[in-house]
Coordinates of C-alpha atoms in Angstrom, one line a residue:
Chain A
X1 CA 0.0 -0.3 0.1
X2 CA 1.2 3.4 -1.0
X3 CA 1.0 5.8 2.0
X4 CA -1.0 8.8 0.6
X5 CA 0.8 12.4 1.3
X6 CA -1.6 15.0 2.4
X7 CA -2.0 17.5 0.0
X8 CA -0.3 20.3 -0.4
X9 CA -2.5 22.9 1.5
X10 CA -2.8 20.3 4.5
X11 CA 0.9 19.8 4.6
X12 CA 1.4 23.7 4.8
X13 CA -1.1 23.7 7.8
X14 CA 0.9 21.1 9.5
X15 CA 4.3 22.7 8.6
X16 CA 2.8 25.8 9.9
X17 CA 1.5 23.8 13.1
X18 CA 5.1 22.8 13.9
X19 CA 6.6 26.3 13.3
X20 CA 3.9 27.7 15.6
X21 CA 2.3 29.7 12.6
X22 CA 6.2 31.7 12.2
X23 CA 5.3 33.4 15.2
X24 CA 8.1 35.6 17.2
X25 CA 9.5 39.0 18.2
X26 CA 8.7 41.7 15.3
X27 CA 6.6 39.2 13.1
X28 CA 3.6 40.5 12.4
X29 CA 2.3 38.1 10.1
X30 CA 4.0 34.7 9.9
X31 CA 3.1 31.7 7.7
X32 CA 0.1 31.8 5.5
X33 CA 0.0 35.3 3.3
X34 CA 1.6 36.0 0.0
X35 CA 4.5 37.1 2.1
X36 CA 5.7 37.6 5.7
X37 CA 5.2 41.0 7.5
X38 CA 7.9 41.8 9.8
X39 CA 8.5 45.1 12.1
X40 CA 11.1 47.4 10.5
X41 CA 14.2 47.8 11.9
X42 CA 16.8 50.4 12.7
X43 CA 20.2 50.5 11.2
X44 CA 21.0 48.1 8.2
X45 CA 19.5 45.0 6.6
X46 CA 21.7 41.9 6.1
X47 CA 20.2 39.6 4.2
X48 CA 21.5 36.1 2.6
X49 CA 20.2 32.8 1.2
X50 CA 21.9 29.3 1.2
X51 CA 20.7 26.0 -0.3
X52 CA 21.2 22.6 1.0
X53 CA 20.8 20.0 -1.6
X54 CA 20.4 16.1 -1.3
X55 CA 23.6 14.2 -2.8
X56 CA 25.3 17.7 -2.8
X57 CA 25.3 18.9 0.7
X58 CA 24.0 15.9 2.4
X59 CA 23.0 12.2 2.2
X60 CA 20.0 10.8 3.5
X61 CA 21.9 7.8 4.5
X62 CA 24.0 9.4 7.1
X63 CA 21.8 12.0 8.5
X64 CA 18.5 12.0 10.0
X65 CA 15.8 14.2 8.6
X66 CA 16.2 16.3 11.6
X67 CA 19.7 16.8 11.4
X68 CA 19.0 18.1 7.2
X69 CA 16.4 20.6 8.5
X70 CA 18.8 21.7 11.5
X71 CA 22.0 22.0 9.1
X72 CA 20.4 23.8 6.5
X73 CA 19.2 26.5 9.1
X74 CA 22.3 27.0 10.6
X75 CA 24.4 27.1 7.9
X76 CA 22.2 29.9 6.5
X77 CA 22.0 31.9 9.8
X78 CA 25.9 31.5 10.0
X79 CA 26.2 34.2 7.1
X80 CA 24.2 36.5 9.3
X81 CA 26.5 35.6 12.4
X82 CA 29.6 36.5 10.2
X83 CA 28.1 40.0 9.4
X84 CA 28.1 40.6 13.6
X85 CA 24.1 40.8 12.8
X86 CA 21.0 39.9 14.6
X87 CA 19.0 37.4 13.0
X88 CA 15.5 38.6 12.5
X89 CA 13.7 35.5 10.7
X90 CA 14.1 32.9 8.1
X91 CA 12.0 31.8 5.2
X92 CA 12.6 28.3 3.9
X93 CA 11.5 27.0 0.0
X94 CA 11.6 23.3 0.2
X95 CA 11.7 21.5 -2.7
X96 CA 10.5 17.8 -2.1
X97 CA 10.5 14.3 -4.3
X98 CA 6.6 13.3 -4.6
X99 CA 7.5 10.0 -2.8
X100 CA 8.7 11.4 0.3
X101 CA 6.1 10.7 3.0
X102 CA 4.8 13.3 5.1
X103 CA 6.5 11.9 8.3
X104 CA 10.2 12.9 6.3
X105 CA 8.8 16.1 5.5
X106 CA 7.6 16.9 9.1
X107 CA 11.1 15.8 10.4
X108 CA 12.8 18.3 8.3
X109 CA 10.6 21.0 9.7
X110 CA 11.1 19.9 13.2
X111 CA 14.8 20.1 12.6
X112 CA 14.2 23.7 11.4
X113 CA 11.9 24.3 14.2
X114 CA 14.7 23.3 16.6
X115 CA 17.1 25.4 14.9
X116 CA 14.9 28.4 14.8
X117 CA 14.2 28.2 18.5
X118 CA 17.8 27.7 19.3
X119 CA 18.6 30.7 17.3
X120 CA 16.1 32.9 18.6
X121 CA 15.2 33.3 14.7
X122 CA 11.8 32.3 13.7
X123 CA 10.6 30.5 10.4
X124 CA 8.0 32.9 9.3
X125 CA 7.1 31.5 5.5
X126 CA 8.3 29.7 2.6
X127 CA 7.2 28.0 -0.3
X128 CA 6.4 24.0 -1.1
X129 CA 7.2 22.3 -4.4
X130 CA 8.1 19.3 -5.8
X131 CA 11.4 18.3 -7.4
X132 CA 13.5 14.8 -8.0
X133 CA 15.7 15.6 -4.8
X134 CA 15.3 17.4 -1.8
X135 CA 16.6 20.8 -1.3
X136 CA 16.0 23.3 1.2
X137 CA 16.5 26.8 0.7
X138 CA 17.0 29.3 3.4
X139 CA 16.5 32.7 3.3
X140 CA 18.0 34.7 6.7
X141 CA 17.4 38.3 7.5
X142 CA 19.2 40.3 10.2
X143 CA 20.2 43.6 11.1
X144 CA 23.1 45.3 12.6
X145 CA 24.3 49.2 12.8
X146 CA 27.4 48.4 11.1
X147 CA 27.7 45.0 9.5
X148 CA 31.2 43.5 9.3
X149 CA 32.7 43.1 5.6
X150 CA 34.6 40.6 4.3
X151 CA 36.3 42.9 2.3
X152 CA 38.0 45.4 5.2
X153 CA 40.7 43.3 6.4
X154 CA 43.9 45.5 7.0
X155 CA 47.3 44.6 6.6
X156 CA 48.8 44.4 10.5
X157 CA 45.4 42.8 11.5
X158 CA 45.5 39.5 13.4
X159 CA 43.7 36.2 12.2
X160 CA 41.5 35.2 14.2
X161 CA 39.6 32.1 14.5
X162 CA 36.2 31.8 16.8
X163 CA 34.8 28.0 17.2
X164 CA 36.5 24.8 16.1
X165 CA 37.5 24.0 12.6
X166 CA 37.9 20.5 10.9
X167 CA 35.5 18.9 13.5
X168 CA 32.3 18.3 10.9
X169 CA 34.8 16.9 8.1
X170 CA 36.5 14.6 10.6
X171 CA 32.8 13.5 11.7
X172 CA 31.7 13.1 8.4
X173 CA 35.1 10.9 7.7
X174 CA 33.6 9.0 10.7
X175 CA 30.3 8.0 9.1
X176 CA 31.4 7.5 5.5
X177 CA 34.7 5.1 6.3
X178 CA 33.9 1.5 5.7
X179 CA 34.3 -1.2 7.9
X180 CA 33.5 -1.4 11.4
X181 CA 31.9 1.8 13.1
X182 CA 34.4 4.0 15.1
X183 CA 33.3 4.5 18.7
X184 CA 34.5 6.6 21.6
X185 CA 34.1 10.3 23.0
X186 CA 36.2 12.1 20.1
X187 CA 34.0 10.1 17.3
X188 CA 30.8 11.4 19.1
X189 CA 31.9 14.9 19.1
X190 CA 33.2 15.1 15.4
X191 CA 30.0 13.2 14.3
X192 CA 27.9 15.9 16.5
X193 CA 29.9 18.6 14.7
X194 CA 28.7 17.2 11.1
X195 CA 25.1 16.5 12.1
X196 CA 24.5 19.6 14.4
X197 CA 26.6 22.5 13.2
X198 CA 25.8 25.9 15.4
X199 CA 25.8 29.3 13.9
X200 CA 27.9 31.5 15.9
X201 CA 25.3 34.6 16.1
X202 CA 26.6 35.6 20.0
X203 CA 30.4 35.2 19.0
X204 CA 29.5 37.3 15.7
X205 CA 27.9 40.0 17.5
X206 CA 31.0 40.1 19.9
X207 CA 33.1 41.0 16.9
X208 CA 31.3 44.6 16.1
X209 CA 33.5 47.3 17.2
X210 CA 36.7 45.0 17.3
X211 CA 36.9 42.9 13.7
X212 CA 37.8 44.5 10.6
X213 CA 36.6 41.9 8.6
X214 CA 35.1 38.5 9.4
X215 CA 33.5 35.3 7.4
X216 CA 31.9 32.2 8.0
X217 CA 33.8 28.8 7.3
X218 CA 31.9 26.8 5.5
X219 CA 34.0 26.1 2.5
X220 CA 37.0 25.4 4.8
X221 CA 39.7 27.5 6.6
X222 CA 42.0 27.9 3.3
X223 CA 39.0 28.8 1.0
X224 CA 37.6 31.3 3.4
X225 CA 40.7 32.6 3.9
X226 CA 41.1 33.0 0.3
X227 CA 37.9 34.9 0.1
X228 CA 39.1 37.5 2.7
X229 CA 42.2 37.9 0.8
X230 CA 41.0 38.4 -2.6
X231 CA 38.1 40.8 -1.2
X232 CA 40.3 42.9 1.1
X233 CA 43.5 42.7 -1.8
X234 CA 45.7 41.2 1.1
X235 CA 47.5 38.1 2.1
X236 CA 46.5 35.8 4.9
X237 CA 49.3 34.2 6.4
X238 CA 48.2 31.1 8.8
X239 CA 50.7 30.3 11.7
X240 CA 50.5 26.4 11.5
X241 CA 52.0 26.4 14.9
X242 CA 49.2 28.5 16.3
X243 CA 46.4 26.7 14.3
X244 CA 47.5 23.4 15.4
X245 CA 47.6 24.4 18.9
X246 CA 44.1 25.7 18.7
X247 CA 42.8 22.1 17.5
X248 CA 40.4 20.4 19.9
X249 CA 41.9 17.3 21.5
X250 CA 39.1 15.2 19.8
X251 CA 40.0 16.3 16.3
X252 CA 43.6 14.9 16.8
X253 CA 42.3 11.6 18.2
X254 CA 39.7 11.1 15.4
X255 CA 42.3 12.3 12.7
X256 CA 44.8 9.6 14.0
X257 CA 41.7 6.8 13.5
X258 CA 41.2 8.0 10.0
X259 CA 44.9 8.2 9.0
X260 CA 45.0 11.7 8.0
X261 CA 46.2 14.7 9.7
X262 CA 44.4 17.0 11.6
X263 CA 45.7 20.0 9.7
X264 CA 44.4 18.9 6.7
X265 CA 40.8 18.3 8.1
X266 CA 41.4 22.1 9.7
X267 CA 42.1 23.5 6.6
X268 CA 40.4 22.0 3.8
X269 CA 37.1 20.5 5.8
X270 CA 33.9 22.8 5.7
X271 CA 30.9 23.0 7.3
X272 CA 31.8 23.6 10.8
X273 CA 30.3 27.2 10.5
X274 CA 32.7 28.8 12.9
X275 CA 33.9 32.2 12.2
X276 CA 37.2 33.8 10.9
X277 CA 37.8 37.5 11.5
X278 CA 40.7 40.0 11.3
X279 CA 41.2 42.7 13.6
X280 CA 44.1 44.4 15.6
X281 CA 45.6 42.4 18.9
X282 CA 44.3 44.7 21.0
X283 CA 40.6 44.3 20.0
X284 CA 40.8 40.7 20.0
X285 CA 37.9 39.1 21.5
X286 CA 37.8 36.4 24.3
X287 CA 37.2 33.0 22.7
X288 CA 39.1 34.4 19.8
X289 CA 42.4 32.3 19.0
X290 CA 45.0 34.2 17.0
X291 CA 46.1 31.5 13.9
X292 CA 48.1 34.0 11.6
X293 CA 48.0 37.4 10.6
X294 CA 47.1 39.9 7.4
X295 CA 50.1 40.9 5.1
X296 CA 50.5 42.8 2.3
X297 CA 50.3 40.8 -1.1
X298 CA 47.8 38.1 -2.5
X299 CA 46.6 34.3 -1.6
X300 CA 46.7 32.4 1.2
X301 CA 50.1 31.2 2.8
X302 CA 51.0 28.6 5.7
X303 CA 53.9 29.4 7.6
X304 CA 55.1 25.9 8.7
X305 CA 56.5 25.5 12.2
X306 CA 60.1 25.1 10.8
X307 CA 59.4 28.8 9.2
X308 CA 58.9 27.4 5.2
X309 CA 56.2 29.2 3.7
X310 CA 53.6 27.5 1.5
X311 CA 51.0 28.8 -0.7
X312 CA 47.4 27.0 0.0
X313 CA 44.6 25.8 -2.3
X314 CA 41.4 26.9 -2.1
X315 CA 38.4 24.3 -0.4
X316 CA 35.4 22.7 -2.2
X317 CA 34.3 24.3 -5.7
X318 CA 30.7 23.4 -7.0
X319 CA 31.7 23.5 -10.9
X320 CA 35.6 23.0 -10.8
X321 CA 36.8 20.6 -13.6
Chain B
X1 CA 35.2 18.2 -26.7
X2 CA 33.2 18.9 -23.7
X3 CA 33.4 22.2 -23.1
X4 CA 34.8 23.2 -19.6
X5 CA 32.8 25.3 -17.3
X6 CA 34.3 28.2 -15.3
X7 CA 35.0 27.7 -11.4
X8 CA 32.1 28.8 -9.0
X9 CA 34.0 31.7 -8.2
X10 CA 35.0 33.1 -11.7
X11 CA 31.4 32.2 -12.6
X12 CA 30.2 33.9 -9.6
X13 CA 32.2 37.1 -10.9
X14 CA 30.5 36.7 -14.2
X15 CA 27.0 36.3 -12.8
X16 CA 28.0 39.8 -10.6
X17 CA 29.0 41.8 -13.8
X18 CA 25.7 40.8 -15.4
X19 CA 24.0 42.2 -12.4
X20 CA 26.2 45.5 -12.2
X21 CA 27.3 43.9 -8.7
X22 CA 23.7 44.3 -7.3
X23 CA 24.0 47.9 -7.2
X24 CA 20.6 49.7 -7.0
X25 CA 18.9 52.3 -4.7
X26 CA 19.2 51.5 -1.0
X27 CA 21.9 48.8 -1.7
X28 CA 24.9 49.2 0.4
X29 CA 26.8 45.9 -0.5
X30 CA 25.2 44.3 -3.2
X31 CA 26.8 40.8 -4.7
X32 CA 30.2 39.1 -3.1
X33 CA 29.9 39.2 0.9
X34 CA 28.3 36.5 3.2
X35 CA 25.3 38.7 3.3
X36 CA 24.0 41.5 1.0
X37 CA 23.6 44.9 3.1
X38 CA 20.4 47.1 2.5
X39 CA 19.5 50.4 4.0
X40 CA 16.5 50.1 6.8
X41 CA 13.2 51.1 5.6
X42 CA 10.2 52.5 7.3
X43 CA 7.0 50.9 8.0
X44 CA 6.7 47.1 7.6
X45 CA 9.2 44.7 5.6
X46 CA 7.4 42.2 3.4
X47 CA 9.4 39.4 2.6
X48 CA 8.6 36.0 0.0
X49 CA 10.4 33.0 -1.2
X50 CA 9.5 31.3 -4.6
X51 CA 10.4 28.4 -6.2
X52 CA 10.8 27.4 -10.2
X53 CA 12.0 24.1 -10.6
X54 CA 12.8 22.3 -14.3
X55 CA 10.1 20.1 -15.4
X56 CA 7.9 21.2 -12.5
X57 CA 7.4 25.1 -12.9
X58 CA 9.0 25.0 -16.6
X59 CA 10.4 22.7 -19.6
X60 CA 13.5 23.9 -21.0
X61 CA 12.4 22.9 -24.4
X62 CA 9.2 25.5 -24.7
X63 CA 11.4 28.2 -23.0
X64 CA 14.7 30.0 -23.4
X65 CA 16.6 30.5 -20.6
X66 CA 16.2 34.2 -20.8
X67 CA 12.3 33.5 -19.9
X68 CA 12.9 31.0 -17.3
X69 CA 15.0 33.6 -15.6
X70 CA 12.5 36.6 -16.4
X71 CA 9.5 34.2 -15.1
X72 CA 11.0 33.0 -11.9
X73 CA 11.8 36.6 -11.0
X74 CA 8.3 38.5 -11.8
X75 CA 6.9 35.2 -10.0
X76 CA 8.5 35.8 -7.0
X77 CA 8.0 39.8 -7.1
X78 CA 4.5 39.3 -7.8
X79 CA 4.0 38.3 -4.2
X80 CA 5.4 41.4 -3.1
X81 CA 3.1 43.2 -5.6
X82 CA 0.0 41.5 -3.9
X83 CA 1.0 43.3 -0.4
X84 CA 0.3 46.5 -2.0
X85 CA 4.3 47.1 -1.3
X86 CA 7.5 48.1 -2.9
X87 CA 9.9 46.1 -3.9
X88 CA 13.3 46.7 -2.6
X89 CA 15.5 43.9 -3.6
X90 CA 16.0 40.0 -4.6
X91 CA 18.5 37.1 -3.5
X92 CA 18.3 34.2 -6.0
X93 CA 19.9 30.8 -5.1
X94 CA 20.8 28.8 -8.6
X95 CA 20.7 25.2 -8.4
X96 CA 22.5 23.9 -11.5
X97 CA 23.3 20.7 -13.4
X98 CA 27.0 20.4 -13.7
X99 CA 26.5 19.7 -17.5
X100 CA 24.7 22.7 -18.1
X101 CA 27.4 25.1 -19.7
X102 CA 28.1 28.6 -19.0
X103 CA 26.4 30.5 -21.6
X104 CA 22.9 29.0 -20.3
X105 CA 23.9 30.0 -16.9
X106 CA 24.3 33.4 -17.9
X107 CA 21.4 33.4 -20.0
X108 CA 19.2 32.5 -17.0
X109 CA 20.9 35.6 -15.2
X110 CA 20.1 37.6 -18.0
X111 CA 16.7 37.1 -18.0
X112 CA 16.7 37.9 -14.1
X113 CA 18.7 41.0 -15.0
X114 CA 16.2 42.2 -17.6
X115 CA 13.5 41.4 -14.9
X116 CA 15.4 43.1 -12.3
X117 CA 15.7 46.5 -14.4
X118 CA 12.1 46.2 -15.4
X119 CA 10.6 45.8 -11.8
X120 CA 13.7 48.4 -10.3
X121 CA 14.1 45.9 -7.9
X122 CA 17.8 44.5 -8.1
X123 CA 19.5 41.3 -7.6
X124 CA 21.8 41.8 -4.8
X125 CA 23.0 38.3 -3.9
X126 CA 22.5 34.7 -4.1
X127 CA 24.0 31.5 -3.9
X128 CA 25.1 28.9 -6.3
X129 CA 24.9 24.9 -5.9
X130 CA 25.0 22.1 -8.0
X131 CA 21.7 19.7 -8.5
X132 CA 20.6 17.2 -11.0
X133 CA 18.2 19.6 -12.6
X134 CA 17.9 23.6 -12.7
X135 CA 16.1 25.5 -10.1
X136 CA 16.0 28.9 -9.1
X137 CA 14.9 30.0 -5.4
X138 CA 14.1 33.6 -5.3
X139 CA 13.7 35.7 -2.4
X140 CA 12.1 39.4 -2.2
X141 CA 12.2 41.9 0.4
X142 CA 9.7 44.8 -0.1
X143 CA 8.4 47.4 2.5
X144 CA 4.9 49.3 2.9
X145 CA 3.3 50.9 5.7
X146 CA 0.0 48.9 5.7
X147 CA 0.4 45.5 3.8
X148 CA -2.9 44.2 2.2
X149 CA -3.4 40.7 3.5
X150 CA -5.4 37.7 2.0
X151 CA -7.3 37.4 5.3
X152 CA -9.2 40.5 5.1
X153 CA -12.0 40.0 2.8
X154 CA -15.0 41.6 4.2
X155 CA -18.4 40.2 3.5
X156 CA -20.1 42.9 1.0
X157 CA -16.6 43.6 -0.7
X158 CA -16.7 43.4 -4.4
X159 CA -14.1 41.0 -6.1
X160 CA -11.5 42.7 -8.3
X161 CA -9.3 41.4 -11.1
X162 CA -6.4 43.3 -12.2
X163 CA -4.9 42.2 -15.0
X164 CA -5.6 39.0 -17.5
X165 CA -6.1 35.7 -16.4
X166 CA -6.1 32.4 -18.3
X167 CA -3.8 34.0 -21.1
X168 CA -0.6 32.4 -20.1
X169 CA -2.1 28.9 -19.6
X170 CA -3.4 29.5 -23.1
X171 CA -0.1 30.3 -24.6
X172 CA 1.2 27.0 -22.7
X173 CA -1.6 24.9 -24.5
X174 CA -0.3 26.5 -27.7
X175 CA 3.2 25.4 -27.4
X176 CA 2.4 21.8 -25.8
X177 CA 0.3 21.4 -28.7
X178 CA 1.0 18.2 -30.9
X179 CA 0.6 19.1 -34.8
X180 CA 1.8 22.5 -36.6
X181 CA 2.5 25.3 -34.8
X182 CA -0.5 27.7 -34.3
X183 CA -0.1 31.2 -35.5
X184 CA -1.5 34.5 -35.4
X185 CA -1.5 37.7 -33.2
X186 CA -3.8 36.1 -30.7
X187 CA -1.4 32.9 -30.3
X188 CA 1.7 35.2 -29.8
X189 CA 0.0 37.5 -27.1
X190 CA -0.7 34.3 -25.2
X191 CA 2.8 32.6 -25.9
X192 CA 4.1 35.9 -24.8
X193 CA 2.2 36.1 -21.5
X194 CA 3.3 32.6 -20.6
X195 CA 7.1 33.2 -21.7
X196 CA 7.1 36.8 -20.0
X197 CA 4.7 37.5 -17.3
X198 CA 4.4 40.7 -15.6
X199 CA 4.6 41.2 -11.6
X200 CA 2.1 44.1 -11.4
X201 CA 3.7 46.2 -8.7
X202 CA 2.4 49.5 -9.7
X203 CA -1.3 47.9 -9.5
X204 CA -0.7 46.3 -6.3
X205 CA 0.5 49.7 -4.7
X206 CA -2.7 51.1 -6.3
X207 CA -4.7 48.8 -4.0
X208 CA -3.3 50.3 -0.8
X209 CA -6.1 52.5 0.7
X210 CA -8.7 50.6 -1.5
X211 CA -8.5 46.9 -0.9
X212 CA -9.3 45.0 2.0
X213 CA -7.4 41.8 0.8
X214 CA -5.6 40.7 -2.5
X215 CA -3.7 38.0 -3.6
X216 CA -1.4 37.2 -6.9
X217 CA -3.1 34.8 -9.3
X218 CA -0.3 32.1 -9.4
X219 CA -2.5 28.7 -9.1
X220 CA -5.2 30.1 -11.1
X221 CA -8.3 32.2 -10.5
X222 CA -10.5 29.4 -8.7
X223 CA -7.7 28.2 -6.5
X224 CA -6.5 31.7 -5.3
X225 CA -10.2 32.9 -4.5
X226 CA -10.5 29.8 -2.5
X227 CA -7.2 30.9 -0.6
X228 CA -9.2 34.4 0.1
X229 CA -12.0 32.6 1.2
X230 CA -10.2 30.2 3.4
X231 CA -8.0 32.9 5.1
X232 CA -10.9 35.3 5.4
X233 CA -13.3 32.9 6.6
X234 CA -15.5 34.1 3.7
X235 CA -17.3 32.3 0.6
X236 CA -16.0 34.1 -3.1
X237 CA -19.0 34.3 -5.5
X238 CA -17.7 34.6 -9.2
X239 CA -20.3 36.1 -11.6
X240 CA -19.3 33.9 -14.9
X241 CA -21.1 36.9 -17.1
X242 CA -18.7 39.7 -15.5
X243 CA -15.6 37.1 -15.4
X244 CA -16.4 36.3 -19.1
X245 CA -17.0 39.9 -20.6
X246 CA -13.4 40.7 -19.0
X247 CA -11.6 38.0 -20.8
X248 CA -9.3 39.4 -23.4
X249 CA -10.5 38.6 -27.2
X250 CA -7.2 36.9 -27.9
X251 CA -7.7 34.3 -25.0
X252 CA -11.3 33.9 -26.7
X253 CA -9.6 33.2 -30.0
X254 CA -7.0 30.7 -28.6
X255 CA -9.1 28.8 -26.7
X256 CA -11.5 28.0 -29.7
X257 CA -8.1 27.0 -31.6
X258 CA -7.3 24.8 -28.8
X259 CA -11.0 23.7 -28.4
X260 CA -11.2 24.6 -24.8
X261 CA -13.4 26.8 -23.1
X262 CA -11.6 30.5 -22.2
X263 CA -13.4 30.2 -19.2
X264 CA -11.5 27.1 -18.2
X265 CA -8.3 28.8 -19.0
X266 CA -9.6 31.7 -16.7
X267 CA -10.7 29.5 -13.8
X268 CA -7.8 27.1 -13.7
X269 CA -4.6 28.4 -15.8
X270 CA -2.3 29.8 -13.6
X271 CA 0.7 31.7 -13.7
X272 CA -0.5 35.2 -15.3
X273 CA 0.4 36.7 -12.1
X274 CA -2.3 39.1 -11.9
X275 CA -3.9 40.4 -8.8
X276 CA -7.2 39.3 -7.1
X277 CA -8.6 41.9 -4.8
X278 CA -11.4 42.8 -2.4
X279 CA -12.7 46.0 -1.4
X280 CA -15.8 47.8 -1.2
X281 CA -17.4 49.3 -4.7
X282 CA -16.8 53.3 -3.8
X283 CA -13.0 52.3 -3.5
X284 CA -12.5 50.3 -6.7
X285 CA -9.5 51.4 -8.3
X286 CA -9.3 52.4 -12.2
X287 CA -8.1 49.4 -13.9
X288 CA -10.0 46.7 -11.6
X289 CA -12.6 44.7 -13.2
X290 CA -15.5 43.4 -10.9
X291 CA -16.0 39.9 -11.3
X292 CA -17.8 38.5 -8.2
X293 CA -18.6 39.7 -4.6
X294 CA -17.9 38.2 -1.0
X295 CA -20.5 36.9 0.7
X296 CA -21.0 34.7 3.8
X297 CA -19.9 31.2 3.9
X298 CA -17.2 28.8 2.7
X299 CA -15.4 28.0 -0.7
X300 CA -15.6 29.4 -3.9
X301 CA -18.9 29.6 -6.2
X302 CA -19.5 30.5 -9.6
X303 CA -22.9 31.9 -10.4
X304 CA -23.7 31.0 -14.2
X305 CA -25.2 33.2 -16.5
X306 CA -28.3 31.3 -15.8
X307 CA -28.3 32.0 -12.2
X308 CA -27.3 28.4 -11.4
X309 CA -24.6 28.1 -8.5
X310 CA -21.6 25.8 -8.8
X311 CA -19.1 24.9 -6.2
X312 CA -15.4 24.9 -8.0
X313 CA -12.6 22.9 -7.2
X314 CA -9.2 24.0 -6.3
X315 CA -6.3 24.7 -9.1
X316 CA -3.2 23.1 -9.1
X317 CA -1.6 21.1 -6.0
X318 CA 1.9 20.0 -6.0
X319 CA 1.3 16.9 -3.9
X320 CA -2.1 15.8 -4.5
X321 CA -2.9 12.1 -5.1

């Protein structure tokens, strides 16, 4: 017996219930009209959109539907965190295969709803569409008096890491590894970092008035450092010793189990959604670790422990050949 | 020889050039940072997202890539028009098959760029992702002091149609018809309505202070009238005589060629993105045609020319069985 799905309209009603109709601070009309209506905000509006596509950004065999909803939401809100802004609300356009049962759809929305609650950023509307594969497109609106841009890094700035890097990629490595499943606390930590990343809104706001530039680390440290370098027309120098010292023990443990270096996960593993920022030493906020500096020039450089300098390639590209 | 695509980063640069980096009134940072930055606006923010998915919302064999970009943009902005709002800016998350050549990607963006220019609603950022099929997710932000909701229709209101209905569906019928291609002015008009719909921003703004409720017609007149009825807890009565009198000659001509009734295209054909509104007779704006009224009750009713009343079914549903 093929389970019948509810119609589009009753599905929207079910989704709206899970999301408390999109209610929240500053929300005048949530789910159910042509558009959501929000109270206007002072300062600047910051606004982003992010896609999470099945078999590109996630696989359904290693993540629960709730994880998929949670991750997509945090990934999108993370761009708002990187601007130093407050997240006001989000919209979600879901693409859903016809065969996807109601319980899976609602589980995705439950993951989004938990993330919305955690981040105090209500999901106020969206769109449903058929498609061959699941895709979640999340648009997030935020506000801040003076957004932090990726293009304002200054020569002489320190390079700050806020939050862990490489953990999510190591967690993914554990999940994809053939053979018996790896176990232990360190593995659980990395898998959790992959399944349940966190947008660092509070830490992002803490950068305002301190950082000259910031970006969230979605493509990997090397790739996102390259974005700062290119936008700001400077070079980024990563200090291997400082970076290595900042890596969590759990990452070192898991990297060893996977026969990879922790540094490679840190440099090229994406999807931790930690923040990378630059600013003067005297303004370094608590919780930020200095892992390098901004110098004149181009590109991203790794200064090895022995003093050797090495140009770094970029992280993940979607259409590279 | 397989044409190599440019990398994600050079593609973004090419797209940004086509969109003049997302510049526009009120845009402080366009394309290129984690998020776009906009000047804050007074009044209310209205905010929507809409998806246009290959083989669900469009087929590449009957539309050009430019058409696909244009249509997706107008469809999304149309929700802002239906709130009576000004469109401030849009974001676009593109899902693109790896095999889709650069020229097709740029053609989609050209269509979006033309629409953005036409609507004075700049495309200020977005996201690129791989996917199996093309999908365009457009999020649009607008502002207005007092948005018009679909939930405020009042018993006694007239039902107003602003813009044509059924033309786009008739145009699609012409394009999908087997046998020799239909020709003539009426056919061209309908095909153009399908290929190049228009979001009625000006007309939407003209409803402010006049209409009690409004919606854009994306699912078909019957389906969108049902949304007003349900949200406002009223019944909508469509007057066949008034509706038929309002239908353009071109629709009558094409319906005849396709051996369908013009009324069926008008009631069930979507994607014209005209506006349906309700309000008191004395406030009916110029350009709005009265095609029925709001009464107590539930659902959507068609009053036939002979006075018979008939309950109408809904339009297109995405997940119906």
